Amino acid sequence: MKKRSKLPPLMGTMLSFILLLFIFQFPHKSSTRLHLPKPSLRLSIRPNPNPLLQHTASVLLQDWQILVFQFYPSVEASRRMSCLFRDNSVTPARATSFSNAFVCPLPRRLRVRRPFYSPLPVLSDKPVRKQYMNINTFPLMLRWNWIVYESLSTAKDVVVFAKGVNTKQGINRPARELTCLFYSSDNRAPFYTTAVTSSSHEVFRCHHPDLNAIPESTNQIFVSLRIGNSDESSDPLPSVAIYTPPSQQPVLHQKMKICACTMVHNSAKFLPEWVRYHSAIGVEKFFLYDNGSDDRLNLTVNRLQSKRFNISTRFWPWPKSQEAAFSHCAAINRDTCEWMVFIDVDEFVYSPSWSNSSRPGRSMLGSVLPVQPTVGQVSIGCYEFSPSGHRYHPRNGVIQGYTCRRHAEERHKSLVRLDAVDRSLVNSVHHFRLRDEFEWKKVGWARVNHYKYQAWDEFKVKFRRRASAFVPDWMDRVNPASKDRTPGLGFEPVEPAGWAWKFCEVNDTRLGDLTRKWFHRG
Ligand SMILES: *[C@@H]1O[C@H](CO)[C@@H](O)[C@H](O)[C@H]1NC(C)=O
Ligand SMILES: *[C@@H]1O[C@H](CO)[C@@H](O)[C@H](O)[C@H]1NC(C)=O
Ligand SMILES: *[C@@H]1O[C@H](CO)[C@@H](O)[C@H](O)[C@H]1NC(C)=O
Ligand SMILES: *[C@@H]1O[C@H](CO)[C@@H](O)[C@H](O)[C@H]1NC(C)=O
Ligand SMILES: *[C@@H]1O[C@H](CO)[C@@H](O)[C@H](O)[C@H]1NC(C)=O
């Protein structure tokens, strides 16, 4: 490793950088207000040779977990990290599916003292050095509900994802009241501002900055939003969203016909069955949005990739942001995939008309799609399967294991033509808003088998977490009639009597019979 212990002058520079980064939030031309934390700053900072101090941002999530981003240089995935706090306490960091981010808990005794200060990322395999102990000025942590958290570039504009601007369902701040700004990691003053052209919940669209205005030799460019459109406006939101200039190359490759997009949270063990099945019926590429899994998702994904399944994972730890993840997925893959199916890893698209096929075919799913060019979205009804007598995860997978379902069709899932999606990227998880010239069609001869009510061991974990934006947590005593609740289940994570045979109204082994024929021959 590099000489870490003998760099005193450099040190000061690094720390000042961090201070600037967080304490002096974005000073810019017209605003000289500085945001100092309440306690007076004692700048008795000692040289600290740890290069990990640079380019760090800490975000306080729910449940007292801290998300630490290490933008540059990125942490080697193999290094074990810890978080060192202002009072010298240390908590271990957990790796995430994104090598530039890890998660540490905030120590209990610091939870009662506001404001909350960022930890310093330190390497666990190094003893904490004396000089760390002397640092008593730590930047404030960012909050997960007031942040620009992601961005992507299309040829024409920048899509920016932010929490805190539009917080009420259906009520959006007009785009003209917002400004998009771009700054380099070396200098928090924006070098460019552009107009916002769309504002819908957490998704915003802005013009690109003038590429000639981008400062040379900058490590990273961040994009942020400011409420207000004049110089008198408020300070920008803090941002962890890195801006990438649009690619200058025209897109030449042929689009894939159908891809799949899903959000996962500790679903690694369900993934191989889901990927293998959908790949066999024609899904060419899988996009996983990882909501902070800690089940070594990367291992499972790497194993599937080595079997030539095309999968990519994106770290998406933001609470209640499934709609935003799907907007992101639709926008970023518009030139890659013609159609995208948005389903969960416990959902399997299937058509009873395939039951006589002796083997799966890669054109099968495509055959569900209508031929009319005006159809932009196809929706498919879901059947909800029950625990079917199981007390534990069935060894030969969900399709073989769960064979009894509720009678009624519930909800629907969609296959969306990505170039038909409205530019607001508005969706409700289950379907997207389309551009005016496209229509939406329901198909009757395909359906989704949703293995929703699984063996209690699985179900209790799954229903603790709610994914979409306006759905309450299962154990909150609000909205008891919500369709997201399980009828008769109440608010406690306790196994209800007779769970294993609940919701079993119709034996339905059609998909099970089919996949046994397809995959378990001999
Ligand atoms: C996990 O995989 C993703 C992409 O497949 C990669 O970007 C990321 O760095 C990996 N994370 C770790 C911790 O290896
Ligand atoms: C995997 O998907 C990407 C698009 O996300 C594509 O560029 C690449 O060619 C695919 N790889 C294979 C082996 O098909
Ligand atoms: C499958 O084949 C059987 C026997 O030939 C036939 O009765 C049935 O209608 C076929 N099913 C489908 C969905 O084509
Ligand atoms: C992600 O997980 C957190 C808990 O870790 C949960 O609060 C949140 O609702 C989840 N979000 C999504 C979009 O699944
Ligand atoms: C499903 O099939 C099993 C036997 O295989 C039978 O005992 C049970 O009553 C059936 N359930 C329903 C709801 O038809």
XYZ file of C-alpha atoms in Angstrom, residues 25 49 87 128 154 164 209 284 348 474 504:
11
model
C -23.106 23.756 0.970
C -3.167 10.445 5.577
C -17.047 10.208 19.482
C -7.488 3.123 13.844
C -30.179 10.648 -23.021
C -37.910 16.157 -1.367
C -25.116 21.834 -19.891
C -32.913 -11.386 -23.705
C -43.844 -15.714 -14.152
C -47.337 -3.749 6.655
C -55.991 -22.408 -1.866
